[in-house]
GROMACS .gro file of C-alpha atoms in nm:
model
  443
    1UNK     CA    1  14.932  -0.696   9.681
    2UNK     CA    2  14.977  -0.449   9.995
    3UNK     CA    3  15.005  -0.546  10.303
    4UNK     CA    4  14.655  -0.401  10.377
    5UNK     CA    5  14.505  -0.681  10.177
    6UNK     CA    6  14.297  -0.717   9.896
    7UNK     CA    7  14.143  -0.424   9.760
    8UNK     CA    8  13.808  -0.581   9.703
    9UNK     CA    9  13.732  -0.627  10.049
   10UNK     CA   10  13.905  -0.376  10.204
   11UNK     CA   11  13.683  -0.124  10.415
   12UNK     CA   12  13.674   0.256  10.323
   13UNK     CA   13  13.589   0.371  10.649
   14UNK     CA   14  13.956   0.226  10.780
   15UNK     CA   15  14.157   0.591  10.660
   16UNK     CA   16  14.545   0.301  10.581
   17UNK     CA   17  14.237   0.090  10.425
   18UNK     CA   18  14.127   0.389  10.181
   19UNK     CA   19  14.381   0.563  10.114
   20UNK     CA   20  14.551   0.212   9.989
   21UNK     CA   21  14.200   0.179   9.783
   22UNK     CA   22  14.241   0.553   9.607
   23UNK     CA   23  14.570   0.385   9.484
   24UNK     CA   24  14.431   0.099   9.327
   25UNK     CA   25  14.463   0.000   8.941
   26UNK     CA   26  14.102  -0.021   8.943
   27UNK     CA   27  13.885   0.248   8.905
   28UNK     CA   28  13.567   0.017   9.044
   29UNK     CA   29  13.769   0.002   9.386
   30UNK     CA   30  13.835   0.391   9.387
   31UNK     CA   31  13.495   0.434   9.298
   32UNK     CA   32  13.390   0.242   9.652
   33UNK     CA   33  13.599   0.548   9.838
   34UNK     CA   34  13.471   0.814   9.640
   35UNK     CA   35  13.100   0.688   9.713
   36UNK     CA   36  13.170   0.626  10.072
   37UNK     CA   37  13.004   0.908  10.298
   38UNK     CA   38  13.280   0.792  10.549
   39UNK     CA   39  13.560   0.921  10.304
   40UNK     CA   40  13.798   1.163  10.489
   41UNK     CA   41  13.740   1.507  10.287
   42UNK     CA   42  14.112   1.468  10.178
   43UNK     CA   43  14.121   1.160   9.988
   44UNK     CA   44  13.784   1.276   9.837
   45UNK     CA   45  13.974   1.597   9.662
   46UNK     CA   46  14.240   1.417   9.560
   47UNK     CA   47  14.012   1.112   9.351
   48UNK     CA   48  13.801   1.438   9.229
   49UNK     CA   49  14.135   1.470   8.998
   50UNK     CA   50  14.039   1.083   8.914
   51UNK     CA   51  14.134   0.990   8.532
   52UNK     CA   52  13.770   0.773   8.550
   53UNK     CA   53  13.512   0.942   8.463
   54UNK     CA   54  13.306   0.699   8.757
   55UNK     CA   55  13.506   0.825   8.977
   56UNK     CA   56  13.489   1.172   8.937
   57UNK     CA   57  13.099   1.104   8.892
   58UNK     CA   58  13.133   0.927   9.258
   59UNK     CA   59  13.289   1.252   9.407
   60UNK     CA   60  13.005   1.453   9.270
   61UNK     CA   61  12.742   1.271   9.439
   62UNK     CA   62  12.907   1.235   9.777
   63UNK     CA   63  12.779   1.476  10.032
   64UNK     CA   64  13.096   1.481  10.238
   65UNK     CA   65  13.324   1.659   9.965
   66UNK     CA   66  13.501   1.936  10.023
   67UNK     CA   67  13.350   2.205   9.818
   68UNK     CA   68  13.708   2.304   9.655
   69UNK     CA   69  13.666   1.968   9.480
   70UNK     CA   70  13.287   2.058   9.422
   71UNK     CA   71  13.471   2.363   9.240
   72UNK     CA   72  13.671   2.145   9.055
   73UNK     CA   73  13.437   1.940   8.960
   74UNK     CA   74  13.192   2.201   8.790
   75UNK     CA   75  13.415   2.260   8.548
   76UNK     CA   76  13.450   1.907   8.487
   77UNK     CA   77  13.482   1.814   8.101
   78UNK     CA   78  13.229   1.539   8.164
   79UNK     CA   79  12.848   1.645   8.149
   80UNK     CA   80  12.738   1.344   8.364
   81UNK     CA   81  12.964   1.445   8.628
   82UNK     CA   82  12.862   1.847   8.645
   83UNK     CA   83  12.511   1.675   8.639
   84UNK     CA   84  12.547   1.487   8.955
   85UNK     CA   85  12.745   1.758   9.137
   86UNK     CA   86  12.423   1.989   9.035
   87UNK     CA   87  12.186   1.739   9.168
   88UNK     CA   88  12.365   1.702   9.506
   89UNK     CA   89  12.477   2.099   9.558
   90UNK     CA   90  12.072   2.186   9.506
   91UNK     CA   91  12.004   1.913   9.731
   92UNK     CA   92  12.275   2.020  10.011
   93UNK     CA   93  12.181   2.390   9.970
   94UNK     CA   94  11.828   2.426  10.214
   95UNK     CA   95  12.094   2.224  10.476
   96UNK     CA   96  12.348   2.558  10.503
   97UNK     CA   97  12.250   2.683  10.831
   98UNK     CA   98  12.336   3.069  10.924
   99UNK     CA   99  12.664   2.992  11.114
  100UNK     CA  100  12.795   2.769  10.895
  101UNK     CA  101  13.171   2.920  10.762
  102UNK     CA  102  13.130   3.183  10.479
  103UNK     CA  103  13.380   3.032  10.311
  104UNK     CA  104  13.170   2.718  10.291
  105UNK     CA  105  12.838   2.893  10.163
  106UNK     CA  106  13.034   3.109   9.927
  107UNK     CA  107  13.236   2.819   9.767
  108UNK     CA  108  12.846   2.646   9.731
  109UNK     CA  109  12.748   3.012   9.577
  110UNK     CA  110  13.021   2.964   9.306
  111UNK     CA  111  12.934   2.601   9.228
  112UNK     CA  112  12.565   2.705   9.165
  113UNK     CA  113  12.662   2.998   8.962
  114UNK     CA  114  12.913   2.834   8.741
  115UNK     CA  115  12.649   2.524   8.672
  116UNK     CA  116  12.413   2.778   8.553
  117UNK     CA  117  12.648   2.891   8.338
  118UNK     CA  118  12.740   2.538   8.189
  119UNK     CA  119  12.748   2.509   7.837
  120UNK     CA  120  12.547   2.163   7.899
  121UNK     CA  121  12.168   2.219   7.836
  122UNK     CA  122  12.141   1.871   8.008
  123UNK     CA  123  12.376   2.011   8.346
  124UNK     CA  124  12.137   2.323   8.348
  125UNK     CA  125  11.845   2.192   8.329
  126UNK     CA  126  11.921   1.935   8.594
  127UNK     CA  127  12.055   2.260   8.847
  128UNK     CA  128  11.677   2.412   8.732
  129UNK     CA  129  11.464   2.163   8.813
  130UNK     CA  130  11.626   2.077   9.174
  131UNK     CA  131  11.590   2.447   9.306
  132UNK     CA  132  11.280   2.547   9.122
  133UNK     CA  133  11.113   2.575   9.447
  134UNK     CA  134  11.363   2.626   9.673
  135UNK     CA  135  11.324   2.930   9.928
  136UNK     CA  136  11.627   2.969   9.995
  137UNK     CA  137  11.782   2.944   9.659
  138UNK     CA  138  12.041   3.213   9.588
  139UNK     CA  139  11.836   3.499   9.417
  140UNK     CA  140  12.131   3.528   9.114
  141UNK     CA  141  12.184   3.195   8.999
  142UNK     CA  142  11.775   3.137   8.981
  143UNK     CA  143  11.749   3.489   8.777
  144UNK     CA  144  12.054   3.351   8.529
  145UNK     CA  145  11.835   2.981   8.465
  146UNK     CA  146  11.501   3.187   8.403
  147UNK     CA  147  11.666   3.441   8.147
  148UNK     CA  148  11.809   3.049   7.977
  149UNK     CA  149  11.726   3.059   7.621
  150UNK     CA  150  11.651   2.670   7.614
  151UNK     CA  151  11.275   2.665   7.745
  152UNK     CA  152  11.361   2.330   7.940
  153UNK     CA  153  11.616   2.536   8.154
  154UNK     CA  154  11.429   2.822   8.217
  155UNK     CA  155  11.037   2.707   8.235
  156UNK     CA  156  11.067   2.470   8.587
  157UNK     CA  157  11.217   2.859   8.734
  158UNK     CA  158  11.000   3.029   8.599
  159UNK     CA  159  10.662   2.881   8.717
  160UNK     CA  160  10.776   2.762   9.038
  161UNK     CA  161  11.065   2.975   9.197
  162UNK     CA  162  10.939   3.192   9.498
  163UNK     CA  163  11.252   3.383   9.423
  164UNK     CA  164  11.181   3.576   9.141
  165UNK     CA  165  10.983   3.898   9.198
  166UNK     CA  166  10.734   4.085   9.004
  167UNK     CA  167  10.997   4.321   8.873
  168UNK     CA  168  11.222   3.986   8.758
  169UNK     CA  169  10.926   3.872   8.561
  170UNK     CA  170  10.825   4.193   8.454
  171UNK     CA  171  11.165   4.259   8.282
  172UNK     CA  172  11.208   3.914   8.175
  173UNK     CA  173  10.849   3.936   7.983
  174UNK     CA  174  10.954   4.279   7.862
  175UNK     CA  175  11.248   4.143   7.663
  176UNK     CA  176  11.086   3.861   7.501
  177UNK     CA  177  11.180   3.550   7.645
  178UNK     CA  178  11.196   3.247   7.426
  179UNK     CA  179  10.909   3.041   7.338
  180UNK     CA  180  10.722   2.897   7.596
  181UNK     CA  181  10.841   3.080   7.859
  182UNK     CA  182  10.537   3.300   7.907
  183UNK     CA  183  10.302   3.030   7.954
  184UNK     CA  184  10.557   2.917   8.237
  185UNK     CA  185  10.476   3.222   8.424
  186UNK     CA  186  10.111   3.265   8.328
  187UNK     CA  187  10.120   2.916   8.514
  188UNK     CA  188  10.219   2.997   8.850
  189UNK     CA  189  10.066   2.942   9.180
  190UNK     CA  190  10.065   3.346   9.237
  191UNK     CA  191  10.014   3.622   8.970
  192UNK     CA  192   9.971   3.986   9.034
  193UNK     CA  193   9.822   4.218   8.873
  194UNK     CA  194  10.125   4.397   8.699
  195UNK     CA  195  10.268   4.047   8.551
  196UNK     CA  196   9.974   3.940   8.396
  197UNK     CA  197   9.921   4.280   8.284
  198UNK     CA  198  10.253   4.269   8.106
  199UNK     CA  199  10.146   3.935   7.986
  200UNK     CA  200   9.803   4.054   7.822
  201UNK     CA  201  10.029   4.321   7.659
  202UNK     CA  202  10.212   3.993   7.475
  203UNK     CA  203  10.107   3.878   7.146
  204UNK     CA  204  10.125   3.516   7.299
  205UNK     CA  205   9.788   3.308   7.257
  206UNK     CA  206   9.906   2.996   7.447
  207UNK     CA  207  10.018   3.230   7.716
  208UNK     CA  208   9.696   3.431   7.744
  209UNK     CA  209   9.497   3.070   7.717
  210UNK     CA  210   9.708   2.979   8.046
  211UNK     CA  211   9.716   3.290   8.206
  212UNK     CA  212   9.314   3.318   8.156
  213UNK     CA  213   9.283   2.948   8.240
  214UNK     CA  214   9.497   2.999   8.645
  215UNK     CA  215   9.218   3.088   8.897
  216UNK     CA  216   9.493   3.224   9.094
  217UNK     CA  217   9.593   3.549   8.877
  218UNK     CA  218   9.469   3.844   8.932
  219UNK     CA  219   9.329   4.040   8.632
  220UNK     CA  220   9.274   4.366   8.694
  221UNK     CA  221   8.905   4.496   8.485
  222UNK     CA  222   9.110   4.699   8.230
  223UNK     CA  223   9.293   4.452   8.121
  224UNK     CA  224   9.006   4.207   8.093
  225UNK     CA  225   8.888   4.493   7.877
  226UNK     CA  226   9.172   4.490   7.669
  227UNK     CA  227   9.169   4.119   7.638
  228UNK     CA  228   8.786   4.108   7.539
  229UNK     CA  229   8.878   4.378   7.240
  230UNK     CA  230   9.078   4.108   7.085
  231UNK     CA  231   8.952   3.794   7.273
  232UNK     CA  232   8.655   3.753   6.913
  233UNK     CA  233   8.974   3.667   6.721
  234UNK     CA  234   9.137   3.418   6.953
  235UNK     CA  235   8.871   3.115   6.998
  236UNK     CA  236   9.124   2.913   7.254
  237UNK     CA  237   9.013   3.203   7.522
  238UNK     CA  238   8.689   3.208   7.491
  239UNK     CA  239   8.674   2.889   7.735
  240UNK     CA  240   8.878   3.009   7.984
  241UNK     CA  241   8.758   3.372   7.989
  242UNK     CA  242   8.360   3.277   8.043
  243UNK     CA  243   8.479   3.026   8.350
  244UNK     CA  244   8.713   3.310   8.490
  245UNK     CA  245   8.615   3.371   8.861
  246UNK     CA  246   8.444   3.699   8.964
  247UNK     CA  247   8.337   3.805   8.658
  248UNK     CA  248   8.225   4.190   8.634
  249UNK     CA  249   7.895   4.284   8.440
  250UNK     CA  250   8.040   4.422   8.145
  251UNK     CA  251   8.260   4.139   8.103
  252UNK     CA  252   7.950   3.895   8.071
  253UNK     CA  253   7.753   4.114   7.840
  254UNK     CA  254   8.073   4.136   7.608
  255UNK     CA  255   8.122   3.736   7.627
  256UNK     CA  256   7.793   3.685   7.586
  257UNK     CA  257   7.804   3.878   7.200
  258UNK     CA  258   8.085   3.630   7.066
  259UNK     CA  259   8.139   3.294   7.242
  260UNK     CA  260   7.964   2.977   7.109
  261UNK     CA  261   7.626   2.878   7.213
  262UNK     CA  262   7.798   2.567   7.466
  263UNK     CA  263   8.014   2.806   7.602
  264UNK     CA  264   7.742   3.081   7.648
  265UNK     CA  265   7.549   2.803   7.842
  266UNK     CA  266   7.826   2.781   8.039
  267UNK     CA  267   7.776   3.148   8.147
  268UNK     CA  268   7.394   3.108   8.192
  269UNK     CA  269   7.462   2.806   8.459
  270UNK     CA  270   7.683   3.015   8.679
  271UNK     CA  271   7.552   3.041   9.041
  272UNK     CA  272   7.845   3.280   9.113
  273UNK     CA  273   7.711   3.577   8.878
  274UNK     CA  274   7.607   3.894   9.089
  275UNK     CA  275   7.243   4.040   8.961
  276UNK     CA  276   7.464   4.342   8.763
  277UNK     CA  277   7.652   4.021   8.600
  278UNK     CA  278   7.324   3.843   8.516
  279UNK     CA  279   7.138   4.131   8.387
  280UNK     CA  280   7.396   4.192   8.140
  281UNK     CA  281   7.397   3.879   8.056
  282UNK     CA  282   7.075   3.884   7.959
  283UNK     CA  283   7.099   4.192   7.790
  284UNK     CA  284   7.405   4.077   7.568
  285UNK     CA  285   7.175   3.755   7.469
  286UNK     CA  286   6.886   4.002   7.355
  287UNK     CA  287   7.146   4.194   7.149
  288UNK     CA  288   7.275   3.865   6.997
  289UNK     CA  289   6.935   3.723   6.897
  290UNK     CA  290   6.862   4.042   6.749
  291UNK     CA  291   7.147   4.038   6.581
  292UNK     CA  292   7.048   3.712   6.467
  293UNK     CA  293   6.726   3.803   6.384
  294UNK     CA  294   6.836   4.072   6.115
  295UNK     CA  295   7.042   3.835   5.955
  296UNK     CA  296   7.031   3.453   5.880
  297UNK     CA  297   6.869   3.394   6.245
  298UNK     CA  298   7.154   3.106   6.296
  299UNK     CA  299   7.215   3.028   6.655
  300UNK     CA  300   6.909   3.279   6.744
  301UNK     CA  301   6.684   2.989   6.887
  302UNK     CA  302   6.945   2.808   7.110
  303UNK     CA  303   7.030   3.131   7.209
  304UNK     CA  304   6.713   3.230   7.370
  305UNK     CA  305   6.645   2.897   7.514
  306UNK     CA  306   6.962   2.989   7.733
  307UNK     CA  307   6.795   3.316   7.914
  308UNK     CA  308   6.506   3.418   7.952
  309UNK     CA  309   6.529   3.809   7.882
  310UNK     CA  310   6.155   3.946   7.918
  311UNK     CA  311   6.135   4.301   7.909
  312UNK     CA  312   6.091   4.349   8.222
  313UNK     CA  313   6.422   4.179   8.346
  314UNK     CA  314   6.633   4.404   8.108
  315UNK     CA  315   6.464   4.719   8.246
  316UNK     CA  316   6.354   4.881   7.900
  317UNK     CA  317   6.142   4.900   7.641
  318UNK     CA  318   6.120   4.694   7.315
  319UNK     CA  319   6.303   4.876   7.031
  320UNK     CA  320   6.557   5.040   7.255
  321UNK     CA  321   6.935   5.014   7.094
  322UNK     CA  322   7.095   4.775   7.311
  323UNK     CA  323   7.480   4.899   7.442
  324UNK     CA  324   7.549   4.680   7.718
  325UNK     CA  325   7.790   4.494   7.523
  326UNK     CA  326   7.915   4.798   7.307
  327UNK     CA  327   8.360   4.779   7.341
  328UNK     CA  328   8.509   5.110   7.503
  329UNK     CA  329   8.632   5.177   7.181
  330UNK     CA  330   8.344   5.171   6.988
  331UNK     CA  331   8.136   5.366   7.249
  332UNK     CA  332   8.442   5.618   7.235
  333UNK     CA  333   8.398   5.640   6.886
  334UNK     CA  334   8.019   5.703   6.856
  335UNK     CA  335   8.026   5.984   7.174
  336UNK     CA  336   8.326   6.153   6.969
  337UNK     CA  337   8.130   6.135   6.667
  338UNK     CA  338   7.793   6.245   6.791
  339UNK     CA  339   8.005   6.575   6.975
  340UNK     CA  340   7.971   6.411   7.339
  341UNK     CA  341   8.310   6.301   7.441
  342UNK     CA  342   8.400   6.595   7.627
  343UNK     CA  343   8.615   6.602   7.960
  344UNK     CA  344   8.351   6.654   8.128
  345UNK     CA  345   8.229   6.300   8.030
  346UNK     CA  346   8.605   6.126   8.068
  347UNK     CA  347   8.587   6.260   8.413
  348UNK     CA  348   8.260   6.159   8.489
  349UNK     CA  349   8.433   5.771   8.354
  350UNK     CA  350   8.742   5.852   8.559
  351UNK     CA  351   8.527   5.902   8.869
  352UNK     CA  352   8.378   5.584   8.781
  353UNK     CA  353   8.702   5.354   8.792
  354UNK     CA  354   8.597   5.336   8.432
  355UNK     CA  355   8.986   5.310   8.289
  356UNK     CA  356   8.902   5.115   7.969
  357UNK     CA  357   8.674   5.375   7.803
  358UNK     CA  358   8.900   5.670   7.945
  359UNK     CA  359   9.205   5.505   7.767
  360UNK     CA  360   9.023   5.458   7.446
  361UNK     CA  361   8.836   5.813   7.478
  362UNK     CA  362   9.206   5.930   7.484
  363UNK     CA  363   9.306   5.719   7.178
  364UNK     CA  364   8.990   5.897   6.972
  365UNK     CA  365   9.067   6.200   7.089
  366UNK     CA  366   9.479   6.182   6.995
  367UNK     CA  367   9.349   6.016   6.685
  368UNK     CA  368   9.617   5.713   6.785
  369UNK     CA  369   9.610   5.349   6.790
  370UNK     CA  370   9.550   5.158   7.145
  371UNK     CA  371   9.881   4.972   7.150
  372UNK     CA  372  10.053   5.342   7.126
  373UNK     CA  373   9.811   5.465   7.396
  374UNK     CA  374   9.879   5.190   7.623
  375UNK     CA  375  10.264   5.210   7.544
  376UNK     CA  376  10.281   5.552   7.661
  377UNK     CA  377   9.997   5.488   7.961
  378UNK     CA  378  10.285   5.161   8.025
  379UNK     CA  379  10.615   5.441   8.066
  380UNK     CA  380  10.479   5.586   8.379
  381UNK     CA  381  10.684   5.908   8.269
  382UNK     CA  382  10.483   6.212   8.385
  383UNK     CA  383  10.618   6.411   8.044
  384UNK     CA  384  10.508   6.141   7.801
  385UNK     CA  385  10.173   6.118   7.955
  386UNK     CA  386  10.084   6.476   8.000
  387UNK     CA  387  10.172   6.497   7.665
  388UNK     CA  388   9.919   6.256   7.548
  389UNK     CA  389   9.666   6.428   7.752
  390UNK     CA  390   9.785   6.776   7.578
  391UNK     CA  391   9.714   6.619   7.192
  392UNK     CA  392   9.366   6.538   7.324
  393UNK     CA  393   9.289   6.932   7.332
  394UNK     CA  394   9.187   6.843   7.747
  395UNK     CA  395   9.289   7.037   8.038
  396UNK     CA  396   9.624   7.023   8.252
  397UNK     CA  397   9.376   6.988   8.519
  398UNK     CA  398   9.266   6.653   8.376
  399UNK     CA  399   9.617   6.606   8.266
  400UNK     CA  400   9.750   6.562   8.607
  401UNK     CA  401   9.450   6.374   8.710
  402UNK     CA  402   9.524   6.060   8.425
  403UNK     CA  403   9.919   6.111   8.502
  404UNK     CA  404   9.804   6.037   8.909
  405UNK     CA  405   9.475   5.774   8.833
  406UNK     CA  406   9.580   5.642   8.494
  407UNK     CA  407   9.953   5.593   8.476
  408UNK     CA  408   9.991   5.556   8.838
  409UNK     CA  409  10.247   5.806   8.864
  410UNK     CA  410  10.340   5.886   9.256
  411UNK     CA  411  10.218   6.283   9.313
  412UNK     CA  412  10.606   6.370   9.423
  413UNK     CA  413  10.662   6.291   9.069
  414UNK     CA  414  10.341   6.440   8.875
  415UNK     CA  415  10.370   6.720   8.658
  416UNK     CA  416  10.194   7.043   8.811
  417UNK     CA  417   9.969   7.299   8.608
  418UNK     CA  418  10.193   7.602   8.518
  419UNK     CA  419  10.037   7.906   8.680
  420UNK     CA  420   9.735   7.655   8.784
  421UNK     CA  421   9.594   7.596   8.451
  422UNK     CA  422   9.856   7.592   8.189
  423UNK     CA  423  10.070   7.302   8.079
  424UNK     CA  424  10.403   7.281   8.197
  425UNK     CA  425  10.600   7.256   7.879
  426UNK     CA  426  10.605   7.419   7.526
  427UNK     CA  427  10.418   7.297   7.292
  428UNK     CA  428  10.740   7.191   7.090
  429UNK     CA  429  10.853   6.996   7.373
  430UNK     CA  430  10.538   6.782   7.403
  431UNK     CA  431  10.524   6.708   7.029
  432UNK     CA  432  10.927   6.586   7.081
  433UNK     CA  433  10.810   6.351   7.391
  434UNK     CA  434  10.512   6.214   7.157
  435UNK     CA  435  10.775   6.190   6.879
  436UNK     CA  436  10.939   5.860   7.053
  437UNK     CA  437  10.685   5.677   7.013
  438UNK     CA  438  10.629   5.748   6.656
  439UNK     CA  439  10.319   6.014   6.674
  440UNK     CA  440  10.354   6.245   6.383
  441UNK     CA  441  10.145   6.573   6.435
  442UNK     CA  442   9.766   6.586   6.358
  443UNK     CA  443   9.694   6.667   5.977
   0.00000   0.00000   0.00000
């Protein structure tokens, strides 16, 4: 025995005392120093080098280790041990204070980045969930842990990190995370426009049940258009869509045309509807029932026992077709067909903030599918879209007007009329831009 005295009730704090511990034949007595916060940072390194797995576990966990053993220890072969030192870097991270040595914050850098790295699910997923809502967690490692391809590693980032930015989720959406990880964003406290735009252009139902569901994300009225052309198909959103706050008029009268008779009582009980909402409301219940009416009459009676749409609430005569609740594209189609969708009419729209029935008076015109108008709309490239415009037979004029209202393109960057009416390109070269995205020329 040393002349210290017995190991077991030696004191760590005394540096002869602990340094005669971290000697010891038992790891349970080098486990006391490596757990002590009075440890001197010396004798910490050297028992992070510790053959016990407890040990090394020990040196992890301690706040007072120097953060070349922190180092060491990430790379540990032992999962539980690169689990605790995740745990306790998170955890000491919001402490580094401005002045604090570079060399200290950068060797706390390299432990978080190597953790997220760790071929552990179990070590990464511990590292995600203590700085999912960090502020001040470093802006790399949280981008590497939401790009994870095991949803438990990158969903606690991805909903809660203030970190990531619009563009971060934007690309991550764009390259088709794995499962479950757009539902994880569609459930975040805050969600712009442009993500959940990206996220109605998924072909995720869970997702667009969650992202119609959040209170907090904003929808802009196009893409609630582009949601309702589909939503008939997809019963899980028809819940969330008629509860959605700030409803606009069209969006009623469209809901009101599909949804079940609850859920349409749902809409009738609103006290938040504006008089434009609950008009069409009304209107796309008179449509319904006569719908009803021509056929089988199911659902006719409970309908009209949910508004009361006298003639003189819907502001027209009996026998007049109704069209409140008619989709963009269907309107587009029947205007094109009848020799009235002109660009004098898709300006009149435009004018209107009317975006949905401009984008799908451009898809009847180009004779193309939505999901290729949107994808080009989606480039922003002033060349793709002005060649859109130029299949539609429309003017550069208008041209520059959809590359400036519709695709959002900054002026600086927005093709000009040639000469002040004529397109800017040949018409070979518009045909080639159109070519990427698989548009064959008209027959």
């Amino acid at each position: 025995m040393s002349a210290c005295g017995d190991p077991q009730i030696l004191d760590p704090a005394d540096y002869e005392a602990a340094k005669e511990m971290a000697r010891s034949a038992d790891p349970a007595v080098r486990r006391r120093v490596a757990a002590s916060p009075q440890t001197r940072p010396e004798l910490l390194y050297f028992l992070a080098a510790d053959t016990a797995a407890e040990v090394r576990q020990a040196i992890a966990t301690n706040a007072g280790t120097p953060r070349q053993a922190d180092l060491m220890l990430a790379k540990d072969r032992e999962v539980a041990v690169r689990g605790a030192l995740a745990q306790k870097v998170a955890r000491l991270l919001p402490d580094l204070s401005a002045d604090q040595a570079s060399q200290i914050e950068r060797l706390t850098l390299e432990c978080l980045e190597a953790l997220a790295r760790d071929q552990a699910t179990e070590v990464r997923g511990i590292l995600s969930e203590a700085l999912k809502e960090l502020p001040g967690a470093p802006h790399g490692v949280i981008n590497t842990l939401a790009r994870d391809v095991e949803l438990s590693v990158c969903a606690p980032v991805l909903q809660f990190s203030p970190i990531l930015t619009d563009e971060d989720l934007a690309d991550i959406i764009m390259r088709g995370p794995v499962a479950g990880a757009l539902s994880a964003i569609a459930g975040r406290k805050q969600i712009s426009a442009s993500v959940a735009d990206a996220i109605a252009r998924s072909d995720d139902e869970a997702a667009m049940t969650a992202l119609l569901a959040n209170p907090s994300a904003q929808i802009r009225e196009e893409t609630l258009d582009r949601i309702l052309d589909q939503a008939p198909q997809h019963e899980p959103w028809h819940a969330p869509l008629v509860r959605r706050p700030r409803l606009p008029a069209r969006a009623v009268a469209r809901l009101a045309s599909f949804v079940a008779d609850n859920l349409l009582k749902v809409l009738r009980e609103r006290t938040d509807l504006d008089p434009a909402a609950a008009h069409a409301l009304a209107e796309g219940v008179r449509a319904r029932v006569n719908r009803g009416a021509g056929g089988n009459g199911a659902g006719a009676g409970v309908a009209r026992g949910l508004v009361d749409f006298g003639e003189e609430e819907l502001g027209h005569a009996p026998g007049d077709k109704d069209k409140a609740a008619e989709r963009p594209s269907d309107k587009a189609a029947r205007l094109n067909k009848e020799g009235k969708l002109t660009e004098k009419l898709l300006e009149g729209a435009l004018a209107e903030g009317d975006r949905a029935f401009v984008l799908a008076g451009l898809g009847e015109l180009a004779q193309l599918p939505m999901p290729i108008i949107d994808r080009i709309i989606g480039t922003h490239a002033p060349r793709a879209v002005t060649s859109l415009v130029w299949r539609c037979g429309l003017s550069m004029r208008f041209a520059r007007q959809i590359q400036l209202r519709i695709a959002q393109i900054p002026p600086k960057t927005a093709l000009m009329a040639r000469e002040g009416v004529l397109y800017p390109m040949s018409d070979d070269e518009m045909r080639w831009q159109l070519a990427f995205f698989g548009v064959e020329e008209k027959a």
